[in-house]
Amino acid sequence: MEKKYIAQWSCPSNIALVKYWGKLPNQIPMNPSLSLTLKNSVTTTTVSAQNLNAPFELNYLFHGEHNAAFSKRIQSVLETWQEHFPFLKNGQWRIESENSFPHSAGIASSASAMGALALSLCSIEHEILGTLNTSESFQRKASYLARLASGSAARSIYPGIVSWGTSELVENSSDEYATPLSIDVHPSVLHLNDAILIVDDQPKKVSSSAGHQLMNNHPYRNNRIEQANNNHKSIIECLTSGDFQQFSTIVENEAMSIHSLMMSSTPWYSLLHANTFEIINRIQYFRAQNNIPVCFTLDAGPNVHVIYPPNVKQQVESFIQTELKPFFKKYQPDEMGNGPEQLK
Ligand code: DP6
């Protein structure tokens, strides 16, 4: 009987503190970025393959159901990956995927989805060809391939604080794959929480890919690249020293900068809502009044990520419940996690 290959991985999403915004051909980022790999927001993907000599066939299921749009995207990712996984040109493939967070909750799912898919295919490669023997080579290939599918997914392959993009400050850094940060992070910022406040759960009106493209001829392109490099350097210094005040300044500057870049693109657009502003203004005021280490970041959407260290959890949670609740629809508590997990 034909051998059947099977692999299953769960891979978390990540939230960027220094943002990847703008890319060169082949998914090369215009600037280095840095993120926290999350714990609760994960995609679990099972890949099985058989009859590897038969013509290529894909059966894709999302939460147990056929989904034409997702299936098309996966098919095109697999085509891009054929060059790196020769066995992907043929065979009968079944891919099943599910998210731990509600679908269309407004949480970026491409990072976790493409991370889980890349890891599963690396496992299949290892099973078929016996390659990728070290965890280093395995993770590097998974990160490289995840990047080709969705840039930010490159960072989800590693736990903790992860950098992607060439930087003098990060050992083994590359534009082609992410690298876990090897510095001694100050204990006060070693484990950060991310309370995700879903302001709007509708699909975005402009995709991140379209947003990246608008950076190609953006009048502030060079300044943005310089700003991101400076912020990347400074945030690494803050993570080493534990200076949360400076950390907040950088993280919020990054969030507002990418949204300003969207607003100053041609054509311009904005993904922010009145409630996003209400929430971020209240966070600023709460921090100033109470001297509590808490700040916010935004991904390419209206939802707010409230970032804080564990020692102020109670105060921040109670602030969210009492003062922010009217302005968001759903709440997804998350925190830094231990990275992807192989289940099969
Ligand atoms: C604002 O990784 O979603 O979240 O490479 O086109 O798939 P593609 O874009 P994507 O962009 C993420 C943009 C961001 C910032 C970040 O995660 O660094």
Tab-separated table of C-alpha atoms and ligand atoms in Angstrom:
chain	number	residue	atom	x	y	z
A	1	MET	CA	0.000	0.000	0.000
A	2	GLU	CA	1.164	3.569	-0.779
A	3	LYS	CA	2.729	5.234	2.219
A	4	LYS	CA	0.795	8.109	3.747
A	5	TYR	CA	2.672	11.050	5.208
A	6	ILE	CA	1.122	13.164	7.912
A	7	ALA	CA	2.186	16.174	9.959
A	8	GLN	CA	0.345	18.466	12.330
A	9	TRP	CA	1.532	21.748	13.819
A	10	SER	CA	-0.008	24.531	15.806
A	11	CYS	CA	1.546	27.928	15.195
A	12	PRO	CA	0.769	31.176	17.015
A	13	SER	CA	0.146	34.600	15.544
A	14	ASN	CA	2.500	37.450	16.433
A	15	ILE	CA	2.165	41.149	17.103
A	16	ALA	CA	4.796	43.470	15.681
A	17	LEU	CA	6.207	46.179	17.942
A	18	VAL	CA	8.413	47.522	15.146
A	19	LYS	CA	6.415	47.097	11.972
A	20	TYR	CA	7.230	45.560	8.625
A	21	TRP	CA	5.692	48.071	6.233
A	22	GLY	CA	6.825	48.064	2.615
A	23	LYS	CA	8.569	45.317	0.680
A	24	LEU	CA	10.966	44.747	-2.193
A	25	PRO	CA	10.492	41.934	-4.762
A	26	ASN	CA	10.442	38.350	-3.397
A	27	GLN	CA	8.993	39.346	-0.044
A	28	ILE	CA	12.148	41.132	1.090
A	29	PRO	CA	11.207	43.664	3.777
A	30	MET	CA	12.141	47.326	3.344
A	31	ASN	CA	13.110	47.460	7.025
A	32	PRO	CA	13.808	45.190	10.005
A	33	SER	CA	10.846	44.430	12.280
A	34	LEU	CA	10.439	42.934	15.742
A	35	SER	CA	7.501	41.101	17.277
A	36	LEU	CA	6.138	39.118	20.190
A	37	THR	CA	4.989	35.608	19.403
A	38	LEU	CA	1.634	35.082	21.067
A	39	LYS	CA	0.225	32.113	22.957
A	40	ASN	CA	-3.550	31.865	22.577
A	41	SER	CA	-4.109	33.017	18.996
A	42	VAL	CA	-3.006	29.916	17.087
A	43	THR	CA	-3.729	28.045	13.860
A	44	THR	CA	-3.570	24.258	13.887
A	45	THR	CA	-2.891	22.665	10.528
A	46	THR	CA	-2.796	19.008	9.521
A	47	VAL	CA	-1.176	18.099	6.232
A	48	SER	CA	-1.401	14.607	4.789
A	49	ALA	CA	-0.055	13.353	1.495
A	50	GLN	CA	-0.271	10.076	-0.393
A	51	ASN	CA	0.301	8.675	-3.885
A	52	LEU	CA	3.211	11.043	-4.411
A	53	ASN	CA	3.501	10.004	-8.051
A	54	ALA	CA	-0.121	10.788	-8.876
A	55	PRO	CA	-0.995	14.154	-10.469
A	56	PHE	CA	-1.215	17.002	-7.924
A	57	GLU	CA	-4.558	17.273	-6.144
A	58	LEU	CA	-5.497	19.453	-3.165
A	59	ASN	CA	-8.371	18.987	-0.764
A	60	TYR	CA	-8.446	21.910	1.676
A	61	LEU	CA	-10.776	22.231	4.662
A	62	PHE	CA	-11.089	25.183	7.066
A	63	HIS	CA	-12.832	24.248	10.327
A	64	GLY	CA	-13.986	21.062	8.597
A	65	GLU	CA	-15.595	22.845	5.655
A	66	HIS	CA	-14.619	23.635	2.099
A	67	ASN	CA	-13.648	27.250	1.651
A	68	ALA	CA	-13.029	28.262	-1.953
A	69	ALA	CA	-11.227	31.561	-1.202
A	70	PHE	CA	-8.808	30.032	1.339
A	71	SER	CA	-8.257	26.987	-0.850
A	72	LYS	CA	-7.222	29.206	-3.765
A	73	ARG	CA	-4.738	31.083	-1.572
A	74	ILE	CA	-3.248	27.822	-0.222
A	75	GLN	CA	-2.973	26.411	-3.732
A	76	SER	CA	-1.057	29.459	-4.898
A	77	VAL	CA	1.256	29.323	-1.829
A	78	LEU	CA	1.971	25.639	-2.544
A	79	GLU	CA	2.832	26.517	-6.146
A	80	THR	CA	5.322	29.132	-4.912
A	81	TRP	CA	6.828	26.551	-2.573
A	82	GLN	CA	7.278	23.795	-5.216
A	83	GLU	CA	10.746	25.098	-5.983
A	84	HIS	CA	11.745	24.429	-2.368
A	85	PHE	CA	9.780	21.191	-1.875
A	86	PRO	CA	10.171	19.175	-5.106
A	87	PHE	CA	7.765	16.493	-3.792
A	88	LEU	CA	4.964	19.102	-3.810
A	89	LYS	CA	4.591	18.952	-7.586
A	90	ASN	CA	2.649	15.696	-7.415
A	91	GLY	CA	0.528	13.676	-5.050
A	92	GLN	CA	-2.824	13.777	-3.314
A	93	TRP	CA	-2.759	16.392	-0.566
A	94	ARG	CA	-5.244	17.038	2.174
A	95	ILE	CA	-4.850	20.115	4.347
A	96	GLU	CA	-7.080	20.874	7.315
A	97	SER	CA	-6.780	24.045	9.264
A	98	GLU	CA	-8.446	25.718	12.227
A	99	ASN	CA	-7.945	28.849	14.278
A	100	SER	CA	-8.245	29.001	18.069
A	101	PHE	CA	-9.744	32.472	17.747
A	102	PRO	CA	-13.106	33.191	16.129
A	103	HIS	CA	-12.822	33.490	12.372
A	104	SER	CA	-12.908	37.115	11.246
A	105	ALA	CA	-12.267	38.235	14.831
A	106	GLY	CA	-10.008	40.833	13.309
A	107	ILE	CA	-6.883	39.016	14.444
A	108	ALA	CA	-4.225	38.660	11.764
A	109	SER	CA	-4.494	35.005	10.860
A	110	SER	CA	-2.120	34.849	7.907
A	111	ALA	CA	0.957	34.726	10.159
A	112	SER	CA	-0.285	31.747	12.170
A	113	ALA	CA	-1.828	30.016	9.140
A	114	MET	CA	1.252	30.302	6.917
A	115	GLY	CA	3.528	29.447	9.842
A	116	ALA	CA	1.597	26.249	10.605
A	117	LEU	CA	1.549	25.269	6.929
A	118	ALA	CA	5.282	25.878	6.445
A	119	LEU	CA	6.156	23.882	9.584
A	120	SER	CA	3.926	20.976	8.537
A	121	LEU	CA	5.525	20.818	5.095
A	122	CYS	CA	9.007	20.908	6.616
A	123	SER	CA	7.996	17.895	8.733
A	124	ILE	CA	6.764	16.101	5.610
A	125	GLU	CA	10.047	16.936	3.845
A	126	HIS	CA	11.943	15.487	6.772
A	127	GLU	CA	9.845	12.341	6.665
A	128	ILE	CA	10.236	11.871	2.897
A	129	LEU	CA	13.813	12.995	2.382
A	130	GLY	CA	15.343	12.745	5.852
A	131	THR	CA	16.658	16.291	5.568
A	132	LEU	CA	16.316	19.180	8.055
A	133	ASN	CA	18.051	17.244	10.803
A	134	THR	CA	18.785	20.104	13.182
A	135	SER	CA	16.137	22.278	14.790
A	136	GLU	CA	18.081	25.254	13.446
A	137	SER	CA	17.871	24.151	9.805
A	138	PHE	CA	14.246	23.094	10.273
A	139	GLN	CA	13.120	26.398	11.769
A	140	ARG	CA	15.127	28.447	9.288
A	141	LYS	CA	13.558	26.719	6.313
A	142	ALA	CA	10.079	27.040	7.847
A	143	SER	CA	10.651	30.748	8.495
A	144	TYR	CA	12.009	31.274	4.954
A	145	LEU	CA	8.959	29.600	3.408
A	146	ALA	CA	6.481	31.257	5.742
A	147	ARG	CA	7.973	34.602	4.652
A	148	LEU	CA	7.334	33.793	0.996
A	149	ALA	CA	3.666	33.185	1.853
A	150	SER	CA	3.186	36.195	4.152
A	151	GLY	CA	6.060	38.331	5.418
A	152	SER	CA	5.000	38.581	9.055
A	153	ALA	CA	4.582	34.772	9.217
A	154	ALA	CA	8.400	34.431	9.125
A	155	ARG	CA	8.465	35.649	12.761
A	156	SER	CA	5.780	33.245	14.062
A	157	ILE	CA	8.134	30.250	13.729
A	158	TYR	CA	10.063	31.310	16.844
A	159	PRO	CA	8.945	31.847	20.437
A	160	GLY	CA	9.330	35.024	22.477
A	161	ILE	CA	10.772	38.162	20.935
A	162	VAL	CA	11.626	37.735	17.274
A	163	SER	CA	13.363	39.934	14.736
A	164	TRP	CA	13.162	39.746	10.943
A	165	GLY	CA	15.344	41.704	8.557
A	166	THR	CA	19.033	42.458	8.340
A	167	SER	CA	20.289	44.311	11.393
A	168	GLU	CA	23.763	44.768	12.856
A	169	LEU	CA	22.290	44.260	16.297
A	170	VAL	CA	20.802	40.821	15.730
A	171	GLU	CA	23.108	37.855	15.379
A	172	ASN	CA	22.367	35.775	12.250
A	173	SER	CA	19.762	38.264	11.088
A	174	SER	CA	18.543	38.079	7.514
A	175	ASP	CA	15.943	39.577	5.200
A	176	GLU	CA	15.024	36.028	4.189
A	177	TYR	CA	14.058	34.554	7.553
A	178	ALA	CA	13.445	35.614	11.124
A	179	THR	CA	15.752	35.129	14.099
A	180	PRO	CA	14.916	34.847	17.789
A	181	LEU	CA	16.463	37.663	19.801
A	182	SER	CA	19.540	36.365	21.568
A	183	ILE	CA	20.034	39.314	23.957
A	184	ASP	CA	19.423	39.131	27.709
A	185	VAL	CA	15.978	40.646	27.970
A	186	HIS	CA	15.361	42.568	31.206
A	187	PRO	CA	13.180	40.453	33.570
A	188	SER	CA	10.500	43.187	33.762
A	189	VAL	CA	9.774	42.869	30.018
A	190	LEU	CA	10.621	39.208	29.613
A	191	HIS	CA	6.992	38.205	29.589
A	192	LEU	CA	4.527	40.703	28.140
A	193	ASN	CA	0.749	40.509	27.938
A	194	ASP	CA	-1.268	41.511	24.886
A	195	ALA	CA	-4.937	42.212	25.561
A	196	ILE	CA	-6.510	42.294	22.094
A	197	LEU	CA	-9.528	44.589	21.881
A	198	ILE	CA	-11.556	43.862	18.753
A	199	VAL	CA	-13.098	47.162	17.674
A	200	ASP	CA	-14.302	45.807	14.334
A	201	ASP	CA	-14.376	42.196	13.172
A	202	GLN	CA	-15.212	42.866	9.528
A	203	PRO	CA	-12.680	42.054	6.801
A	204	LYS	CA	-10.292	44.934	6.107
A	205	LYS	CA	-11.189	47.177	3.183
A	206	VAL	CA	-7.520	47.379	2.096
A	207	SER	CA	-5.259	44.334	2.525
A	208	SER	CA	-1.772	44.570	4.036
A	209	SER	CA	-0.338	43.468	0.699
A	210	ALA	CA	-1.977	46.468	-1.009
A	211	GLY	CA	-0.697	48.701	1.806
A	212	HIS	CA	2.875	47.426	1.352
A	213	GLN	CA	2.618	48.177	-2.359
A	214	LEU	CA	1.680	51.785	-1.712
A	215	MET	CA	5.058	52.200	0.019
A	216	ASN	CA	6.872	51.688	-3.308
A	217	ASN	CA	6.351	55.268	-4.427
A	218	HIS	CA	5.515	56.767	-1.062
A	219	PRO	CA	6.995	60.252	-0.575
A	220	TYR	CA	8.106	59.285	2.975
A	221	ARG	CA	9.556	55.906	1.972
A	222	ASN	CA	13.206	56.682	2.793
A	223	ASN	CA	12.328	58.431	6.038
A	224	ARG	CA	10.196	55.452	7.053
A	225	ILE	CA	13.067	53.045	6.421
A	226	GLU	CA	15.346	55.218	8.550
A	227	GLN	CA	12.732	55.588	11.299
A	228	ALA	CA	12.096	51.831	11.461
A	229	ASN	CA	15.832	51.072	11.648
A	230	ASN	CA	16.208	53.575	14.491
A	231	ASN	CA	13.169	52.201	16.314
A	232	HIS	CA	14.402	48.631	15.854
A	233	LYS	CA	17.733	49.575	17.435
A	234	SER	CA	16.138	51.574	20.271
A	235	ILE	CA	13.595	48.904	21.156
A	236	ILE	CA	16.364	46.331	21.539
A	237	GLU	CA	18.060	48.756	23.950
A	238	CYS	CA	14.804	49.157	25.923
A	239	LEU	CA	14.304	45.390	26.079
A	240	THR	CA	17.803	45.088	27.536
A	241	SER	CA	17.447	47.940	30.040
A	242	GLY	CA	13.776	47.359	30.918
A	243	ASP	CA	12.939	51.040	30.279
A	244	PHE	CA	9.181	50.683	29.741
A	245	GLN	CA	8.619	54.404	29.274
A	246	GLN	CA	10.938	54.556	26.292
A	247	PHE	CA	9.572	51.198	25.100
A	248	SER	CA	6.023	52.665	25.067
A	249	THR	CA	7.186	55.716	23.124
A	250	ILE	CA	8.672	53.514	20.393
A	251	VAL	CA	5.816	51.000	20.242
A	252	GLU	CA	3.158	53.712	19.956
A	253	ASN	CA	5.264	55.691	17.485
A	254	GLU	CA	5.437	52.593	15.263
A	255	ALA	CA	1.679	51.997	15.444
A	256	MET	CA	0.774	55.589	14.616
A	257	SER	CA	3.466	55.830	11.941
A	258	ILE	CA	2.190	52.953	9.808
A	259	HIS	CA	-1.344	54.301	10.031
A	260	SER	CA	-0.049	57.767	9.078
A	261	LEU	CA	1.703	56.177	6.108
A	262	MET	CA	-1.624	54.677	5.012
A	263	MET	CA	-3.254	58.100	5.298
A	264	SER	CA	-0.460	59.777	3.331
A	265	SER	CA	-0.374	57.134	0.560
A	266	THR	CA	-1.810	57.840	-2.895
A	267	PRO	CA	-4.618	56.856	-2.866
A	268	TRP	CA	-4.941	57.412	0.876
A	269	TYR	CA	-6.961	55.232	3.200
A	270	SER	CA	-7.475	54.757	6.889
A	271	LEU	CA	-8.409	51.611	8.791
A	272	LEU	CA	-8.905	53.346	12.129
A	273	HIS	CA	-12.284	53.900	13.767
A	274	ALA	CA	-13.521	56.554	16.167
A	275	ASN	CA	-13.470	53.858	18.874
A	276	THR	CA	-9.813	53.087	18.146
A	277	PHE	CA	-9.001	56.723	18.981
A	278	GLU	CA	-11.249	56.649	22.042
A	279	ILE	CA	-9.378	53.605	23.373
A	280	ILE	CA	-5.855	54.834	22.647
A	281	ASN	CA	-6.564	58.275	24.132
A	282	ARG	CA	-7.872	56.609	27.286
A	283	ILE	CA	-4.776	54.389	27.520
A	284	GLN	CA	-2.539	57.452	27.289
A	285	TYR	CA	-4.538	59.234	30.001
A	286	PHE	CA	-4.669	56.169	32.285
A	287	ARG	CA	-0.889	55.748	32.003
A	288	ALA	CA	-0.221	59.415	32.772
A	289	GLN	CA	-2.616	59.484	35.738
A	290	ASN	CA	-1.572	56.221	37.357
A	291	ASN	CA	2.020	55.840	36.270
A	292	ILE	CA	1.329	52.256	35.186
A	293	PRO	CA	3.486	50.613	32.486
A	294	VAL	CA	0.985	50.017	29.703
A	295	CYS	CA	0.964	50.981	26.031
A	296	PHE	CA	-0.799	50.083	22.815
A	297	THR	CA	-0.006	48.929	19.348
A	298	LEU	CA	-2.138	48.475	16.236
A	299	ASP	CA	-1.787	46.034	13.390
A	300	ALA	CA	-3.076	46.932	9.941
A	301	GLY	CA	-6.622	47.402	11.247
A	302	PRO	CA	-8.730	49.192	13.846
A	303	ASN	CA	-8.148	46.744	16.716
A	304	VAL	CA	-6.054	47.725	19.701
A	305	HIS	CA	-3.381	45.549	21.296
A	306	VAL	CA	-2.820	46.612	24.905
A	307	ILE	CA	0.731	45.679	25.910
A	308	TYR	CA	1.782	45.461	29.564
A	309	PRO	CA	4.018	43.453	31.925
A	310	PRO	CA	2.435	40.789	34.178
A	311	ASN	CA	2.934	42.685	37.453
A	312	VAL	CA	0.217	45.227	36.503
A	313	LYS	CA	-2.229	42.671	35.097
A	314	GLN	CA	-4.929	43.303	37.668
A	315	GLN	CA	-4.918	47.093	37.278
A	316	VAL	CA	-4.862	46.947	33.476
A	317	GLU	CA	-7.577	44.279	33.257
A	318	SER	CA	-9.838	46.268	35.546
A	319	PHE	CA	-9.167	49.453	33.519
A	320	ILE	CA	-10.100	47.553	30.324
A	321	GLN	CA	-13.324	46.249	31.845
A	322	THR	CA	-14.441	49.503	33.456
A	323	GLU	CA	-13.253	52.173	31.045
A	324	LEU	CA	-12.707	50.615	27.628
A	325	LYS	CA	-15.530	48.094	27.393
A	326	PRO	CA	-18.059	50.333	25.582
A	327	PHE	CA	-15.587	50.853	22.748
A	328	PHE	CA	-14.757	47.291	21.701
A	329	LYS	CA	-16.844	44.336	20.508
A	330	LYS	CA	-14.753	41.368	21.609
A	331	TYR	CA	-11.852	40.746	23.877
A	332	GLN	CA	-9.114	38.177	23.290
A	333	PRO	CA	-6.564	38.024	26.115
A	334	ASP	CA	-3.151	36.914	24.934
A	335	GLU	CA	0.463	36.946	26.029
A	336	MET	CA	3.926	35.975	24.885
A	337	GLY	CA	4.089	32.249	24.334
A	338	ASN	CA	6.440	29.368	23.743
A	339	GLY	CA	6.096	29.242	19.967
A	340	PRO	CA	4.836	26.568	17.582
A	341	GLU	CA	4.186	23.010	18.711
A	342	GLN	CA	4.362	19.821	16.700
A	343	LEU	CA	1.309	17.677	17.423
A	344	LYS	CA	1.899	14.847	14.895
B	1	DP6	C1	1.061	45.864	9.795
B	1	DP6	O1	2.738	40.047	6.647
B	1	DP6	O2	0.300	40.573	6.392
B	1	DP6	O3	0.999	43.590	10.482
B	1	DP6	O4	3.708	39.944	3.399
B	1	DP6	O5	1.819	40.965	2.159
B	1	DP6	O6	1.412	38.970	3.632
B	1	DP6	P1	2.229	40.232	3.389
B	1	DP6	O7	1.895	41.228	4.573
B	1	DP6	P2	1.701	40.960	6.125
B	1	DP6	O8	1.961	42.434	6.692
B	1	DP6	C2	1.958	42.677	8.064
B	1	DP6	C3	1.899	44.121	8.320
B	1	DP6	C4	1.768	44.516	9.768
B	1	DP6	C5	3.128	44.712	10.415
B	1	DP6	C6	3.888	43.497	10.860
B	1	DP6	O9	3.299	42.459	11.200
B	1	DP6	O10	5.127	43.621	10.930
